Each structure stands twice: as structure tokens, then as C-alpha cells.
Amino acid sequence: MSGSDFDPSILVFAALAAFVVWKLWSVLGVRVDRGGPASDRAGPARRIGPASQNSAFAPAPASGALDADRWKGLAESGSNGWRGLDQIAASDRGFFAPAFVDGAKKAYGMVVEAFAKGDRDTLRNLLSTEVFDSFAGEIAARERRNETAEAHVVSIDSATVEDAKVEFGKAQITLRFVVKLQSVRRDSAGAVIEGDPERPLAIVDLWTFARDVASRDPNWKLVATETVH
């Protein structure tokens, strides 16, 4: 995937979402089954073809020879994230970390908007079963209250690799997102009951993605979320 050109009609996919002001702590501020092995959490990957609109990552060229600055700007040197990216690159010759992070940043907005709109079809394609179930439950509760939500990512100030590893044949990457999110929740009459349409929130989220490194399917799925701030 090119970092400069983004065409959602030719994407492959991964996933994300964010804690927003309408009390999504139960969905996004809590880890989703982080304790078990990745093979148990991620669920079967679903291939999304080139014509899909519900994707965020495209195939990328192999990263080539590693050097001392190979993950500079993506992870802190000597950190678990840095060492884990080495593991993933060694296990998956097609892995290209800059493309992964670039796609993750774009996917962030896709899921935030899908959640606000209650677009379950989009979310189902982007999330693991556990994360999707949490999102769908919150959407259903909002619908029962006849409430609506709006959300817009104002900016993604940074996205860095907090942790990464290969475990039980699954590659896992945890990204730290620092974002500004504008969101609001309205009652059945359209009155604002939470949030501010004029003032964005500053949010720090940790999201973990996983895929089977032995699979020809390049898809990543969001398997866990945690709100830090």
C-alpha cells in the first residue's frame, strides 16, 4: 500500500475504533479477552476482495533488508514493539510496517464513523467477533433509547507501535493512537445530551490487531482495545 495514495475501493483491511464521549467505556475502555492466545481471540480471518469498501489496509511490498533505523518513527528503539516488529518481519516477508500503520490510521476513522452510524455490516468486517459483539451491544442500547450519535476524527496526532509479537502462529501489533475526536450524542428530539459538536476530545487508545502469519490472507482484525486517556 502506498502511504500517499489511499483508495478504499482497493483495500484489504484491518480494524479499529475509539472511546467517544457518549459513554463507550464499556466497549472501548476495557480490554477484550486479552488473556488468551491470539489464535483463540482473533477468530477466522475473512477475505475482503479488491472491490470492498469496508477495508483499510492494502498489500505492501516486502520491507527489504533490515537496518539500524528500520523501525525509526514507528517504535522506540529496544522496546517490545521494536523487537516484535523484527519477529513479525522475519515471519512474514510481505509485512511492511509503515503501510500497516498508515492503513491503521485511515481505518480508525472508518470504524469511528461506522459505530456512530450504527453500521453493523462495516463493523462486522473490520472487527474480531468479541469486539464486534461489544460494539453491536452498545449500538443496540443506543437504538432502544432512540438516541443518535455523530463522530468525526479531527486529527490523528500520532500512531506508534507499543507492543508486537508472534505467538501461536499469530502476529499481534498493539498501536498507541493519540487523536482528537469530535463527537456528540443526541436524544430522540435531536437535543445534545452528551459531547460538544464544537470542541474535540483528546484521546489516547491502545488497539491490538492480529493475523495468521502462515495464511495467504493478508487481513488483520482488531482483537482488543483499551483507553489510556
Short mmCIF file of C-alpha atoms in Angstrom, two decimals, residues 96-195:
data_model
loop_
_atom_site.label_atom_id
_atom_site.label_comp_id
_atom_site.label_asym_id
_atom_site.label_seq_id
_atom_site.Cartn_x
_atom_site.Cartn_y
_atom_site.Cartn_z
CA PHE A 96 5.61 -3.63 5.68
CA ALA A 97 5.26 -1.72 8.95
CA PRO A 98 4.87 1.83 7.54
CA ALA A 99 1.99 0.64 5.35
CA PHE A 100 0.40 -1.13 8.30
CA VAL A 101 0.49 1.99 10.46
CA ASP A 102 -0.71 4.20 7.62
CA GLY A 103 -3.63 1.87 6.97
CA ALA A 104 -4.45 1.70 10.68
CA LYS A 105 -4.70 5.47 10.89
CA LYS A 106 -7.11 5.55 7.97
CA ALA A 107 -9.14 2.66 9.35
CA TYR A 108 -9.53 4.49 12.65
CA GLY A 109 -11.87 7.00 11.09
CA MET A 110 -13.77 4.29 9.22
CA VAL A 111 -14.74 2.48 12.40
CA VAL A 112 -15.48 5.61 14.41
CA GLU A 113 -17.94 6.72 11.75
CA ALA A 114 -19.43 3.24 11.31
CA PHE A 115 -20.07 2.98 15.03
CA ALA A 116 -21.74 6.38 15.17
CA LYS A 117 -23.98 5.48 12.22
CA GLY A 118 -24.78 2.05 13.63
CA ASP A 119 -23.33 0.42 10.52
CA ARG A 120 -23.04 -3.15 11.76
CA ASP A 121 -22.09 -4.59 8.36
CA THR A 122 -18.98 -2.44 8.15
CA LEU A 123 -18.01 -3.18 11.74
CA ARG A 124 -18.52 -6.92 11.34
CA ASN A 125 -15.96 -6.99 8.53
CA LEU A 126 -13.44 -4.96 10.48
CA LEU A 127 -13.55 -6.39 14.00
CA SER A 128 -12.99 -9.68 15.74
CA THR A 129 -16.12 -11.42 16.99
CA GLU A 130 -15.60 -10.33 20.60
CA VAL A 131 -15.03 -6.68 19.75
CA PHE A 132 -17.91 -6.63 17.27
CA ASP A 133 -20.28 -8.09 19.88
CA SER A 134 -19.37 -5.29 22.29
CA PHE A 135 -19.90 -2.62 19.65
CA ALA A 136 -23.17 -4.14 18.47
CA GLY A 137 -24.46 -4.29 22.03
CA GLU A 138 -23.76 -0.61 22.57
CA ILE A 139 -25.41 0.30 19.27
CA ALA A 140 -28.50 -1.71 20.22
CA ALA A 141 -28.71 0.01 23.61
CA ARG A 142 -28.48 3.40 21.92
CA GLU A 143 -31.23 2.44 19.49
CA ARG A 144 -33.51 1.30 22.32
CA ARG A 145 -33.14 4.75 23.86
CA ASN A 146 -33.92 6.36 20.47
CA GLU A 147 -30.62 8.18 20.61
CA THR A 148 -28.31 9.08 17.74
CA ALA A 149 -24.59 9.70 17.60
CA GLU A 150 -22.21 11.68 15.44
CA ALA A 151 -18.45 11.33 15.32
CA HIS A 152 -15.59 12.78 13.33
CA VAL A 153 -11.84 12.28 13.71
CA VAL A 154 -10.39 15.77 13.70
CA SER A 155 -6.79 14.59 13.72
CA ILE A 156 -4.58 11.61 14.47
CA ASP A 157 -1.58 13.21 16.08
CA SER A 158 0.45 10.03 16.35
CA ALA A 159 0.23 6.27 15.90
CA THR A 160 3.15 4.24 17.23
CA VAL A 161 3.81 0.57 17.93
CA GLU A 162 3.51 -0.02 21.66
CA ASP A 163 3.96 -3.79 21.50
CA ALA A 164 4.29 -6.52 18.89
CA LYS A 165 4.97 -10.24 18.82
CA VAL A 166 4.40 -13.54 17.07
CA GLU A 167 2.66 -16.08 19.28
CA PHE A 168 0.98 -19.37 18.44
CA GLY A 169 1.39 -18.57 14.76
CA LYS A 170 -0.36 -15.21 15.11
CA ALA A 171 1.24 -11.82 14.61
CA GLN A 172 -0.02 -9.22 17.06
CA ILE A 173 0.58 -5.48 16.96
CA THR A 174 -0.60 -3.00 19.59
CA LEU A 175 -0.73 0.59 18.40
CA ARG A 176 -0.90 3.68 20.60
CA PHE A 177 -3.16 6.25 18.98
CA VAL A 178 -3.21 9.88 20.09
CA VAL A 179 -6.23 11.51 18.47
CA LYS A 180 -8.64 14.41 18.62
CA LEU A 181 -12.21 13.23 18.22
CA GLN A 182 -15.31 15.35 17.80
CA SER A 183 -18.41 13.50 18.92
CA VAL A 184 -21.89 14.09 20.25
CA ARG A 185 -24.89 12.08 21.42
CA ARG A 186 -28.45 13.32 20.86
CA ASP A 187 -31.80 12.32 22.28
CA SER A 188 -34.89 11.40 20.23
CA ALA A 189 -35.71 15.10 19.76
CA GLY A 190 -32.24 15.89 18.44
CA ALA A 191 -31.07 17.75 21.54
CA VAL A 192 -27.43 17.27 22.57
CA ILE A 193 -27.26 15.19 25.75
CA GLU A 194 -23.55 14.46 25.72
CA GLY A 195 -20.49 15.82 23.97
#
